[in-house]
mmCIF file of C-alpha atoms in Angstrom:
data_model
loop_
_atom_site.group_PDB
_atom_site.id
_atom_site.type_symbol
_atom_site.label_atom_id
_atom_site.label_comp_id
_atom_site.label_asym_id
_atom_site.label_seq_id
_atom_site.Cartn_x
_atom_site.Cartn_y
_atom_site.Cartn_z
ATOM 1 C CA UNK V 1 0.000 0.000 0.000
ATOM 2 C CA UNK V 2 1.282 3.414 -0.220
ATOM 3 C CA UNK V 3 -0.295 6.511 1.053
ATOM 4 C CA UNK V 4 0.017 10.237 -0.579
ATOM 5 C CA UNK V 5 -1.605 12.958 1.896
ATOM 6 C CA UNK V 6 -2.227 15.978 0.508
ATOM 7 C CA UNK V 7 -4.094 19.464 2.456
ATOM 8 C CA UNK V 8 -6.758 17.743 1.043
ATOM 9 C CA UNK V 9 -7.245 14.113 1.835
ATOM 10 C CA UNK V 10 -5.222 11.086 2.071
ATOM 11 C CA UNK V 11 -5.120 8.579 -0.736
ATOM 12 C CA UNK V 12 -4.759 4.841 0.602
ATOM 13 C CA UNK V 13 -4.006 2.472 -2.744
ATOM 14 C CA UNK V 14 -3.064 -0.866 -2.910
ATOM 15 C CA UNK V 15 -0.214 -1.704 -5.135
ATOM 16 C CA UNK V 16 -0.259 -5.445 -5.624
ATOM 17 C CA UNK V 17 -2.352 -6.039 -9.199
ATOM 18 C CA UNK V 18 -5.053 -7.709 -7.329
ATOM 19 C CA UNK V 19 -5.557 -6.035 -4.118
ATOM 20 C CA UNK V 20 -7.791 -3.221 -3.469
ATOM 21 C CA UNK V 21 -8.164 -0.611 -0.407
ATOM 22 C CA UNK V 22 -11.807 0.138 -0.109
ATOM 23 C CA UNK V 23 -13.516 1.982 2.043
ATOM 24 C CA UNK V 24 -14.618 -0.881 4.530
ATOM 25 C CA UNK V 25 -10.596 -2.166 4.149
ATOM 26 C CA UNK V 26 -9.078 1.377 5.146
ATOM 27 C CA UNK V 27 -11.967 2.174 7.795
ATOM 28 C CA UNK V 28 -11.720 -0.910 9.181
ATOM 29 C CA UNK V 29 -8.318 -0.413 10.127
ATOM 30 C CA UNK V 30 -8.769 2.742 11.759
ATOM 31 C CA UNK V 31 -11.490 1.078 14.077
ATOM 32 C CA UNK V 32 -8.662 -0.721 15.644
ATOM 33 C CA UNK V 33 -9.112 0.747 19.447
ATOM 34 C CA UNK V 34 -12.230 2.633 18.952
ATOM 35 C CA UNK V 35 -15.164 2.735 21.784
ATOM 36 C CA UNK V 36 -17.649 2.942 19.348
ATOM 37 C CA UNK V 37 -17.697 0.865 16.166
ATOM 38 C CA UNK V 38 -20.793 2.725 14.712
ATOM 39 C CA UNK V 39 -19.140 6.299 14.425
ATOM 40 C CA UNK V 40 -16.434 7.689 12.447
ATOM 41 C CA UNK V 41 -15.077 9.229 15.087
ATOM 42 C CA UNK V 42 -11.862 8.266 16.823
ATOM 43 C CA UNK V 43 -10.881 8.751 20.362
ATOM 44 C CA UNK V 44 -7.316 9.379 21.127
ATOM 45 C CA UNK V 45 -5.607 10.648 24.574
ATOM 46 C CA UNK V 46 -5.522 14.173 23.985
ATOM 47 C CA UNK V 47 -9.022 14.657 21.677
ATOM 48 C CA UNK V 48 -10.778 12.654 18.561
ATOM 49 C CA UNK V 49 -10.826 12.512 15.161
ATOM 50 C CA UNK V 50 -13.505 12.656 12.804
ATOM 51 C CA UNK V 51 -13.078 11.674 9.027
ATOM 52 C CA UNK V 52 -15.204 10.965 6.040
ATOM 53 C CA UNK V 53 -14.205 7.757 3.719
ATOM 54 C CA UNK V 54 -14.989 7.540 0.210
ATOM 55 C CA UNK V 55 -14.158 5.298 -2.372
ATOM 56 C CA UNK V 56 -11.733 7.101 -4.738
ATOM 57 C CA UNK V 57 -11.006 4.702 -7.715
ATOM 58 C CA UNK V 58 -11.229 0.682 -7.819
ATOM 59 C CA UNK V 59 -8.094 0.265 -5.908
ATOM 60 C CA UNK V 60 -7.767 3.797 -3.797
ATOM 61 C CA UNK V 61 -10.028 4.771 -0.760
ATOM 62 C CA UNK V 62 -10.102 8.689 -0.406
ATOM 63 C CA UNK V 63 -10.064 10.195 3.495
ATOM 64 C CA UNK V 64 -10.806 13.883 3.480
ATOM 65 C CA UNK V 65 -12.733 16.088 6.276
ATOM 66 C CA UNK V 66 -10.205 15.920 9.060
ATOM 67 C CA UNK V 67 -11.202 17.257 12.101
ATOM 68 C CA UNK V 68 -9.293 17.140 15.544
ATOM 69 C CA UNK V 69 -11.307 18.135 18.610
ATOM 70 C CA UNK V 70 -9.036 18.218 21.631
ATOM 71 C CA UNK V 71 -10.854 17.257 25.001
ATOM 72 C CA UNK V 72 -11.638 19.625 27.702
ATOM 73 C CA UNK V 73 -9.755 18.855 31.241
ATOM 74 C CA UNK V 74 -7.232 16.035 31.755
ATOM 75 C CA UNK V 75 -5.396 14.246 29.266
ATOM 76 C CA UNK V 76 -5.671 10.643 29.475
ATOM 77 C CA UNK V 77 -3.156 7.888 28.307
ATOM 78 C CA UNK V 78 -4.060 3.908 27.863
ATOM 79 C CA UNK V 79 -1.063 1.631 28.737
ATOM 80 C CA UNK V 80 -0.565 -1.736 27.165
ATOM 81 C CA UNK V 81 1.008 -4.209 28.495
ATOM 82 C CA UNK V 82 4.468 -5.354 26.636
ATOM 83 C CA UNK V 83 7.235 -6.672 27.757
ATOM 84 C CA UNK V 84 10.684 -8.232 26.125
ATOM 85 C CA UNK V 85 10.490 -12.136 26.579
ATOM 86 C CA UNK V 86 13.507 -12.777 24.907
ATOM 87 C CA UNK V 87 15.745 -12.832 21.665
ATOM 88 C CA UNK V 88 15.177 -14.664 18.097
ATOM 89 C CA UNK V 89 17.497 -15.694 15.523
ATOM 90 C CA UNK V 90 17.310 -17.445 12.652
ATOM 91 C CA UNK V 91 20.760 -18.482 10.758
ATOM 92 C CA UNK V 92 20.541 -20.275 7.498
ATOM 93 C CA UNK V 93 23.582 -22.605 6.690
ATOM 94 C CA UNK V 94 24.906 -24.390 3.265
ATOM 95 C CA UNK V 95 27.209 -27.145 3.958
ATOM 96 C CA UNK V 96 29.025 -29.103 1.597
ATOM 97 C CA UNK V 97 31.569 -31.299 3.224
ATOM 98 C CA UNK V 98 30.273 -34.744 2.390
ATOM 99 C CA UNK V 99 31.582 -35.823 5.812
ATOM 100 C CA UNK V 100 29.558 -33.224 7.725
ATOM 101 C CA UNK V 101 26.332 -33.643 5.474
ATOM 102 C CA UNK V 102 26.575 -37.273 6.467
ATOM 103 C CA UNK V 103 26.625 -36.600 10.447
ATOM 104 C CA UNK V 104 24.280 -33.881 10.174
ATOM 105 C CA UNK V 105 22.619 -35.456 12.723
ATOM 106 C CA UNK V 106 25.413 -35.687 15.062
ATOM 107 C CA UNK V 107 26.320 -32.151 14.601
ATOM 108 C CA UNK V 108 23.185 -30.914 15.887
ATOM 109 C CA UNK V 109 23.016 -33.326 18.541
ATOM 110 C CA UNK V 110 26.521 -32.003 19.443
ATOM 111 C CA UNK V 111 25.362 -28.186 19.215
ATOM 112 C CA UNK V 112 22.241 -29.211 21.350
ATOM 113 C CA UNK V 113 24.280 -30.657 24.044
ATOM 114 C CA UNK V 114 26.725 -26.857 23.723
ATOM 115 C CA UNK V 115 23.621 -25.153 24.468
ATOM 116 C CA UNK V 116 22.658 -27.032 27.002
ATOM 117 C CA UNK V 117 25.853 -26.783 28.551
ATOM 118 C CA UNK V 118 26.123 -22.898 28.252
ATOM 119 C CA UNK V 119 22.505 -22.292 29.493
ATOM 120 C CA UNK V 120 22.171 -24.500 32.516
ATOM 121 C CA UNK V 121 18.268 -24.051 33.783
ATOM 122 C CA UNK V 122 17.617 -21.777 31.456
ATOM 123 C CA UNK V 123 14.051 -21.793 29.936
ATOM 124 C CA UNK V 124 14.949 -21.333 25.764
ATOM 125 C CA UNK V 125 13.761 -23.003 22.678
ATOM 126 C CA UNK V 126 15.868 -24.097 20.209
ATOM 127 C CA UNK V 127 14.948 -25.403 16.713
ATOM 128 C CA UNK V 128 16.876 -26.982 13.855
ATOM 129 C CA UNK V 129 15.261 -27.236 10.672
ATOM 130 C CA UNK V 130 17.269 -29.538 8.088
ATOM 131 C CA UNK V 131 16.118 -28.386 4.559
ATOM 132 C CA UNK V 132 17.591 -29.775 1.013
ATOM 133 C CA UNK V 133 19.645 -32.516 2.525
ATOM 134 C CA UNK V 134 22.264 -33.414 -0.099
ATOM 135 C CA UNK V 135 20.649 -30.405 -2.418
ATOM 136 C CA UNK V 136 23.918 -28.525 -1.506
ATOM 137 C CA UNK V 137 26.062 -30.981 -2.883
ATOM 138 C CA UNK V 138 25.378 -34.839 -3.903
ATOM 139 C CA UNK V 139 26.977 -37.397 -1.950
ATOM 140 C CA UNK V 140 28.435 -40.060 -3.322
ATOM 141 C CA UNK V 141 29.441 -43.220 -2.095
ATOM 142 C CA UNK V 142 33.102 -43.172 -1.127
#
């Protein structure tokens, strides 16, 4: 998708060939969070928003009317809770030694058993994912 905003509106349009952002796709997004699902008005900390939608051209939804009404008083703020769990990686690895492609199996066993060792009661998960065994290079009986 790609937006262009403009003093005028905002121009939501989808770019893959057979997508489309209409005017239920676009609002519907902007409903994330909203108290009430029957208005086009948004509440945010500080104020709302109000907005009109229109369908612009098969694949564009048009946004114009853009109002911000600040509230009168305090300003409020919703907290979500997040927190950091822990890390991910991902490493993708082409081997071609015939002798290691043979004991693949051993080798991870091996780095399991590292891991393991390093990590003592640690809670972690750990997965190996063997893809295109021998697509790297053939074996051949030796």
């Amino acid at each position: 998708m790609i937006g262009t905003i403009t003093h005028e509106d905002v121009k939501v349009t989808a770019m893959h060939p057979d997508q489309r952002c209409t005017v239920a796709s676009v609002a519907g997004h902007a409903m994330y969070e909203r108290s009430n699902p029957f208005s086009n008005i948004s509440r945010r900390s500080a104020g709302h928003d109000h907005c009109k939608y229109e369908q612009f051209d098969k694949k564009t939804t048009r946004i114009t009317g853009h109002v911000f009404v600040p509230i009168q008083g305090k300003t409020k703020v919703k907290l979500e809770g997040s927190g950091k769990i822990g890390e991910r990686y991902i490493g993708i690895v082409g081997i071609r030694d015939p002798y290691s492609v043979r004991n693949i199996d051993k080798m991870i066993a091996w780095a399991r058993s590292q891991v393991e060792e390093r990590l003592p009661g640690k809670q972690y998960q750990l997965y190996y994912h063997i893809y295109g065994k021998n697509g790297v290079m053939e074996i051949w009986s030796l």
